[in-house]
Amino acid sequence: MIKAIFFDIDGTLVSFRTHTVPESTRKALKQLHEQGVKLFIATGRPKLLINNLDDLEFDGYITLNGAHCFTADYHDIYKGSIPPNDIEQLVSYCKNHDYPFVFVHDNEWFITHVNADVEEISRLIAIPVPPVRPIEEALQTDILQTMGYFKAEADEEIFRQVLPHCEPMRWHPLFADIIARGNSKSRGIDEVIAYYSLRLEETMAFGDGGNDIPMLKHAGIGVAMGNASPEIQAAANYVTTSVDDDGILNALRHFKILA
């Protein structure tokens, strides 16, 4: 019996085409809550950027790809910061490399500078460009996540030499979410179900991006959206239709969670 369901936002709950939650999904989530199923967000977004879910209600949130988990009333369940030594090395590295980086800590974020890649991603997921601040500000607080606008060919250098205690959660070729090694949406699921005294086999997860692979493999049932790439679909127990073709409702009906 499924007692908790975890949902990615962009490309899963929210359409990249309309930037809204399909009506079929809205109705399905309401029915699930009426049946007593707990609903959780599992996103790469920070808390301050969960701005596209309208009045939908959730029991808790896994944000920053598992680095920050909290309840609906903002009680912290788990926080996992990037080691300060890695941040220091990144600050030094950026003096000689022109990659923009976003830094997130609690309810604040900033970016080192803006280029065309930053603007493209901002349009894709309909979020504002962060305020521009000196990278040295990252040394003054705990950083829960950074986002680097560089392509995958730079991964080996950056994660071997600069951020050895971090790993990328890449869902787009232009940039990567970066979190402390050991954090992931699957780690977030474990933290949340421990808090709510649930079992892993009672969980279900929906996702469409590379950062969703850990939770799709980890949850009791992992469902990939039809708009996901073949790599993500291969990580899931089931592939539903796309976010724009009632994918969440169709999967819930397939598993007889909803009639």
mmCIF file of C-alpha atoms in Angstrom:
data_model
loop_
_atom_site.group_PDB
_atom_site.id
_atom_site.type_symbol
_atom_site.label_atom_id
_atom_site.label_comp_id
_atom_site.label_asym_id
_atom_site.label_seq_id
_atom_site.Cartn_x
_atom_site.Cartn_y
_atom_site.Cartn_z
ATOM 1 C CA MET A 1 0.000 0.000 0.000
ATOM 2 C CA ILE A 2 1.403 3.395 -1.016
ATOM 3 C CA LYS A 3 1.331 5.862 1.873
ATOM 4 C CA ALA A 4 3.693 8.586 0.582
ATOM 5 C CA ILE A 5 4.405 9.957 -2.897
ATOM 6 C CA PHE A 6 7.327 12.206 -3.858
ATOM 7 C CA PHE A 7 7.084 14.548 -6.858
ATOM 8 C CA ASP A 8 9.712 16.433 -8.801
ATOM 9 C CA ILE A 9 8.456 19.842 -9.956
ATOM 10 C CA ASP A 10 9.810 20.945 -13.347
ATOM 11 C CA GLY A 11 8.796 18.571 -16.114
ATOM 12 C CA THR A 12 6.871 16.372 -13.677
ATOM 13 C CA LEU A 13 4.267 18.379 -11.777
ATOM 14 C CA VAL A 14 4.771 21.509 -13.863
ATOM 15 C CA SER A 15 4.843 21.592 -17.659
ATOM 16 C CA PHE A 16 7.832 23.174 -19.383
ATOM 17 C CA ARG A 17 5.379 24.269 -22.091
ATOM 18 C CA THR A 18 2.715 25.982 -19.972
ATOM 19 C CA HIS A 19 4.648 26.513 -16.693
ATOM 20 C CA THR A 20 1.522 25.325 -14.862
ATOM 21 C CA VAL A 21 0.279 22.156 -13.156
ATOM 22 C CA PRO A 22 -2.183 20.278 -15.409
ATOM 23 C CA GLU A 23 -5.746 20.176 -14.121
ATOM 24 C CA SER A 24 -5.723 16.366 -14.088
ATOM 25 C CA THR A 25 -2.722 16.443 -11.750
ATOM 26 C CA ARG A 26 -4.332 19.000 -9.450
ATOM 27 C CA LYS A 27 -7.425 16.826 -9.076
ATOM 28 C CA ALA A 28 -5.333 13.693 -8.553
ATOM 29 C CA LEU A 29 -3.331 15.280 -5.737
ATOM 30 C CA LYS A 30 -6.520 16.395 -3.997
ATOM 31 C CA GLN A 31 -7.922 12.850 -4.228
ATOM 32 C CA LEU A 32 -4.707 11.385 -2.840
ATOM 33 C CA HIS A 33 -4.841 13.677 0.185
ATOM 34 C CA GLU A 34 -8.492 12.773 0.726
ATOM 35 C CA GLN A 35 -7.422 9.108 0.783
ATOM 36 C CA GLY A 36 -4.801 9.844 3.438
ATOM 37 C CA VAL A 37 -1.716 9.576 1.211
ATOM 38 C CA LYS A 38 1.074 11.933 2.245
ATOM 39 C CA LEU A 39 2.439 14.099 -0.573
ATOM 40 C CA PHE A 40 5.957 15.507 -0.791
ATOM 41 C CA ILE A 41 7.887 17.711 -3.170
ATOM 42 C CA ALA A 42 11.345 16.460 -4.228
ATOM 43 C CA THR A 43 13.055 19.195 -6.232
ATOM 44 C CA GLY A 44 16.367 20.759 -7.081
ATOM 45 C CA ARG A 45 14.844 24.161 -6.401
ATOM 46 C CA PRO A 46 15.548 25.974 -3.130
ATOM 47 C CA LYS A 47 12.685 26.835 -0.809
ATOM 48 C CA LEU A 48 12.510 30.439 -2.023
ATOM 49 C CA LEU A 49 11.933 29.310 -5.636
ATOM 50 C CA ILE A 50 9.031 26.938 -5.077
ATOM 51 C CA ASN A 51 6.753 29.505 -6.651
ATOM 52 C CA ASN A 52 4.801 27.616 -9.317
ATOM 53 C CA LEU A 53 2.549 25.234 -7.374
ATOM 54 C CA ASP A 54 -0.270 27.702 -6.700
ATOM 55 C CA ASP A 55 -2.494 26.532 -3.829
ATOM 56 C CA LEU A 56 -1.510 22.861 -3.907
ATOM 57 C CA GLU A 57 -0.850 21.432 -0.451
ATOM 58 C CA PHE A 58 2.031 19.133 0.477
ATOM 59 C CA ASP A 59 3.061 17.469 3.719
ATOM 60 C CA GLY A 60 6.740 18.259 3.327
ATOM 61 C CA TYR A 61 9.548 19.199 0.994
ATOM 62 C CA ILE A 62 12.842 17.765 -0.213
ATOM 63 C CA THR A 63 14.650 20.727 -1.760
ATOM 64 C CA LEU A 64 18.088 21.353 -3.239
ATOM 65 C CA ASN A 65 18.260 17.717 -4.391
ATOM 66 C CA GLY A 66 18.061 16.442 -0.816
ATOM 67 C CA ALA A 67 20.303 18.999 0.884
ATOM 68 C CA HIS A 68 17.385 20.620 2.749
ATOM 69 C CA CYS A 69 14.269 18.735 3.881
ATOM 70 C CA PHE A 70 11.469 20.261 5.955
ATOM 71 C CA THR A 71 7.806 19.894 6.877
ATOM 72 C CA ALA A 72 4.891 21.913 5.502
ATOM 73 C CA ASP A 73 5.189 24.277 8.459
ATOM 74 C CA TYR A 74 8.958 24.707 7.806
ATOM 75 C CA HIS A 75 10.305 22.527 10.590
ATOM 76 C CA ASP A 76 13.720 21.340 9.432
ATOM 77 C CA ILE A 77 14.108 17.578 9.014
ATOM 78 C CA TYR A 78 17.599 17.573 7.475
ATOM 79 C CA LYS A 79 20.288 19.979 6.231
ATOM 80 C CA GLY A 80 23.530 18.993 4.510
ATOM 81 C CA SER A 81 25.931 21.845 3.671
ATOM 82 C CA ILE A 82 28.823 21.822 1.203
ATOM 83 C CA PRO A 83 32.182 21.568 3.099
ATOM 84 C CA PRO A 84 33.787 25.026 3.551
ATOM 85 C CA ASN A 85 37.099 23.821 2.061
ATOM 86 C CA ASP A 86 35.350 23.019 -1.211
ATOM 87 C CA ILE A 87 33.773 26.482 -1.297
ATOM 88 C CA GLU A 88 37.182 28.080 -0.673
ATOM 89 C CA GLN A 89 38.690 26.106 -3.568
ATOM 90 C CA LEU A 90 35.791 27.059 -5.841
ATOM 91 C CA VAL A 91 36.259 30.753 -5.059
ATOM 92 C CA SER A 92 39.942 30.465 -6.017
ATOM 93 C CA TYR A 93 39.115 28.477 -9.166
ATOM 94 C CA CYS A 94 36.634 31.078 -10.388
ATOM 95 C CA LYS A 95 39.302 33.787 -10.389
ATOM 96 C CA ASN A 96 40.716 32.143 -13.539
ATOM 97 C CA HIS A 97 37.551 30.609 -15.047
ATOM 98 C CA ASP A 98 34.527 32.462 -16.336
ATOM 99 C CA TYR A 99 31.754 30.043 -15.327
ATOM 100 C CA PRO A 100 28.785 31.644 -13.530
ATOM 101 C CA PHE A 101 27.929 30.030 -10.187
ATOM 102 C CA VAL A 102 24.805 30.388 -8.065
ATOM 103 C CA PHE A 103 25.099 29.926 -4.283
ATOM 104 C CA VAL A 104 22.110 29.027 -2.092
ATOM 105 C CA HIS A 105 21.912 29.279 1.687
ATOM 106 C CA ASP A 106 18.626 29.043 3.568
ATOM 107 C CA ASN A 107 16.304 31.691 2.098
ATOM 108 C CA GLU A 108 18.906 33.609 0.091
ATOM 109 C CA TRP A 109 20.756 33.110 -3.172
ATOM 110 C CA PHE A 110 23.048 35.012 -5.496
ATOM 111 C CA ILE A 111 24.968 34.553 -8.749
ATOM 112 C CA THR A 112 28.512 35.583 -9.589
ATOM 113 C CA HIS A 113 27.637 36.944 -13.058
ATOM 114 C CA VAL A 114 25.111 36.411 -15.855
ATOM 115 C CA ASN A 115 25.641 35.059 -19.367
ATOM 116 C CA ALA A 116 23.451 33.618 -22.139
ATOM 117 C CA ASP A 117 23.310 30.164 -20.504
ATOM 118 C CA VAL A 118 21.967 31.658 -17.273
ATOM 119 C CA GLU A 119 19.307 33.572 -19.178
ATOM 120 C CA GLU A 120 18.288 30.467 -21.168
ATOM 121 C CA ILE A 121 17.757 28.349 -18.055
ATOM 122 C CA SER A 122 15.875 31.202 -16.389
ATOM 123 C CA ARG A 123 13.433 31.264 -19.317
ATOM 124 C CA LEU A 124 13.128 27.467 -19.436
ATOM 125 C CA ILE A 125 11.930 27.049 -15.862
ATOM 126 C CA ALA A 126 10.429 30.539 -15.455
ATOM 127 C CA ILE A 127 12.530 31.693 -12.519
ATOM 128 C CA PRO A 128 14.187 35.076 -12.013
ATOM 129 C CA VAL A 129 17.919 35.519 -12.414
ATOM 130 C CA PRO A 130 19.455 35.741 -8.920
ATOM 131 C CA PRO A 131 20.992 39.002 -7.721
ATOM 132 C CA VAL A 132 24.641 39.413 -8.739
ATOM 133 C CA ARG A 133 27.111 39.517 -5.840
ATOM 134 C CA PRO A 134 30.847 38.941 -5.366
ATOM 135 C CA ILE A 135 31.733 35.255 -5.130
ATOM 136 C CA GLU A 136 33.591 35.933 -1.868
ATOM 137 C CA GLU A 137 30.211 36.220 -0.125
ATOM 138 C CA ALA A 138 29.976 32.429 -0.371
ATOM 139 C CA LEU A 139 32.746 32.236 2.238
ATOM 140 C CA GLN A 140 30.610 33.971 4.853
ATOM 141 C CA THR A 141 27.839 31.400 5.377
ATOM 142 C CA ASP A 142 26.889 27.734 5.044
ATOM 143 C CA ILE A 143 26.179 26.879 1.404
ATOM 144 C CA LEU A 144 23.537 24.198 0.872
ATOM 145 C CA GLN A 145 23.853 24.067 -2.918
ATOM 146 C CA THR A 146 25.680 25.757 -5.755
ATOM 147 C CA MET A 147 24.744 25.680 -9.421
ATOM 148 C CA GLY A 148 27.470 25.877 -12.029
ATOM 149 C CA TYR A 149 26.871 26.889 -15.621
ATOM 150 C CA PHE A 150 29.379 24.641 -17.360
ATOM 151 C CA LYS A 151 29.049 21.643 -19.675
ATOM 152 C CA ALA A 152 29.719 18.033 -18.755
ATOM 153 C CA GLU A 153 33.227 18.016 -20.243
ATOM 154 C CA ALA A 154 34.360 20.207 -17.326
ATOM 155 C CA ASP A 155 32.958 17.803 -14.718
ATOM 156 C CA GLU A 156 36.096 15.727 -14.257
ATOM 157 C CA GLU A 157 38.348 18.719 -13.577
ATOM 158 C CA ILE A 158 35.887 20.485 -11.287
ATOM 159 C CA PHE A 159 34.842 17.480 -9.210
ATOM 160 C CA ARG A 160 38.303 15.975 -8.990
ATOM 161 C CA GLN A 161 40.334 19.102 -8.269
ATOM 162 C CA VAL A 162 37.978 21.819 -7.028
ATOM 163 C CA LEU A 163 34.930 20.213 -5.380
ATOM 164 C CA PRO A 164 36.124 16.742 -4.342
ATOM 165 C CA HIS A 165 33.471 16.381 -1.625
ATOM 166 C CA CYS A 166 30.604 17.295 -3.963
ATOM 167 C CA GLU A 167 28.747 15.735 -6.841
ATOM 168 C CA PRO A 168 26.679 17.107 -9.724
ATOM 169 C CA MET A 169 22.971 16.535 -10.233
ATOM 170 C CA ARG A 170 22.728 17.448 -13.916
ATOM 171 C CA TRP A 171 19.355 17.603 -15.631
ATOM 172 C CA HIS A 172 20.334 20.011 -18.418
ATOM 173 C CA PRO A 173 23.502 20.132 -20.557
ATOM 174 C CA LEU A 174 24.165 23.798 -19.770
ATOM 175 C CA PHE A 175 24.455 23.546 -15.991
ATOM 176 C CA ALA A 176 24.592 21.307 -12.941
ATOM 177 C CA ASP A 177 23.102 21.475 -9.462
ATOM 178 C CA ILE A 178 25.974 20.750 -7.059
ATOM 179 C CA ILE A 179 25.496 19.327 -3.577
ATOM 180 C CA ALA A 180 27.639 17.729 -0.893
ATOM 181 C CA ARG A 181 28.468 14.115 -1.683
ATOM 182 C CA GLY A 182 25.965 11.808 0.029
ATOM 183 C CA ASN A 183 23.033 14.161 -0.483
ATOM 184 C CA SER A 184 20.425 13.245 -3.092
ATOM 185 C CA LYS A 185 16.687 13.003 -3.484
ATOM 186 C CA SER A 186 16.982 9.388 -2.302
ATOM 187 C CA ARG A 187 18.732 10.583 0.896
ATOM 188 C CA GLY A 188 15.896 13.073 1.259
ATOM 189 C CA ILE A 189 13.314 10.308 1.000
ATOM 190 C CA ASP A 190 15.093 8.363 3.748
ATOM 191 C CA GLU A 191 15.167 11.404 6.034
ATOM 192 C CA VAL A 192 11.497 12.197 5.432
ATOM 193 C CA ILE A 193 10.144 8.670 5.892
ATOM 194 C CA ALA A 194 12.173 8.261 9.085
ATOM 195 C CA TYR A 195 10.608 11.463 10.411
ATOM 196 C CA TYR A 196 7.082 10.305 9.524
ATOM 197 C CA SER A 197 7.642 6.644 10.539
ATOM 198 C CA LEU A 198 6.989 5.313 7.046
ATOM 199 C CA ARG A 199 8.598 2.383 5.248
ATOM 200 C CA LEU A 200 10.429 2.652 1.932
ATOM 201 C CA GLU A 201 8.188 0.032 0.301
ATOM 202 C CA GLU A 202 5.232 2.338 1.031
ATOM 203 C CA THR A 203 6.674 5.109 -1.164
ATOM 204 C CA MET A 204 6.295 6.146 -4.790
ATOM 205 C CA ALA A 205 8.270 8.781 -6.708
ATOM 206 C CA PHE A 206 7.713 10.675 -9.965
ATOM 207 C CA GLY A 207 10.484 12.395 -11.934
ATOM 208 C CA ASP A 208 11.817 13.313 -15.360
ATOM 209 C CA GLY A 209 15.411 14.537 -14.959
ATOM 210 C CA GLY A 210 18.889 13.227 -14.254
ATOM 211 C CA ASN A 211 18.695 14.438 -10.654
ATOM 212 C CA ASP A 212 15.629 12.191 -10.230
ATOM 213 C CA ILE A 213 17.455 8.940 -11.021
ATOM 214 C CA PRO A 214 18.510 8.253 -7.391
ATOM 215 C CA MET A 215 14.952 8.531 -6.076
ATOM 216 C CA LEU A 216 13.389 6.639 -8.987
ATOM 217 C CA LYS A 217 15.703 3.723 -8.238
ATOM 218 C CA HIS A 218 15.232 4.049 -4.462
ATOM 219 C CA ALA A 219 11.481 4.492 -3.933
ATOM 220 C CA GLY A 220 9.127 1.543 -3.618
ATOM 221 C CA ILE A 221 7.794 2.446 -7.066
ATOM 222 C CA GLY A 222 9.708 4.812 -9.356
ATOM 223 C CA VAL A 223 7.739 6.416 -12.195
ATOM 224 C CA ALA A 224 9.430 8.295 -15.053
ATOM 225 C CA MET A 225 7.466 10.803 -17.068
ATOM 226 C CA GLY A 226 6.986 10.197 -20.786
ATOM 227 C CA ASN A 227 8.898 13.421 -21.493
ATOM 228 C CA ALA A 228 11.983 12.027 -19.703
ATOM 229 C CA SER A 229 15.043 10.902 -21.660
ATOM 230 C CA PRO A 230 15.676 7.170 -22.201
ATOM 231 C CA GLU A 231 18.324 7.155 -19.449
ATOM 232 C CA ILE A 232 15.827 8.388 -16.855
ATOM 233 C CA GLN A 233 13.100 6.067 -18.095
ATOM 234 C CA ALA A 234 15.476 3.106 -17.763
ATOM 235 C CA ALA A 235 15.939 3.913 -14.054
ATOM 236 C CA ALA A 236 12.219 3.655 -13.296
ATOM 237 C CA ASN A 237 9.863 0.776 -12.577
ATOM 238 C CA TYR A 238 7.279 2.302 -14.890
ATOM 239 C CA VAL A 239 7.115 4.943 -17.632
ATOM 240 C CA THR A 240 3.936 6.982 -17.817
ATOM 241 C CA THR A 241 2.793 9.544 -20.375
ATOM 242 C CA SER A 242 4.185 13.082 -20.450
ATOM 243 C CA VAL A 243 3.395 15.847 -17.990
ATOM 244 C CA ASP A 244 1.221 17.442 -20.699
ATOM 245 C CA ASP A 245 -0.651 14.179 -21.338
ATOM 246 C CA ASP A 246 -1.967 13.449 -17.820
ATOM 247 C CA GLY A 247 1.138 11.432 -16.900
ATOM 248 C CA ILE A 248 0.690 11.506 -13.136
ATOM 249 C CA LEU A 249 -3.005 10.584 -13.217
ATOM 250 C CA ASN A 250 -2.376 7.795 -15.724
ATOM 251 C CA ALA A 251 0.331 6.220 -13.555
ATOM 252 C CA LEU A 252 -1.815 6.427 -10.416
ATOM 253 C CA ARG A 253 -4.598 4.657 -12.282
ATOM 254 C CA HIS A 254 -2.183 2.059 -13.676
ATOM 255 C CA PHE A 255 -1.121 1.112 -10.136
ATOM 256 C CA LYS A 256 -4.753 1.311 -8.937
ATOM 257 C CA ILE A 257 -3.916 4.002 -6.374
ATOM 258 C CA LEU A 258 -6.702 6.079 -7.914
ATOM 259 C CA ALA A 259 -9.722 4.726 -9.723
#
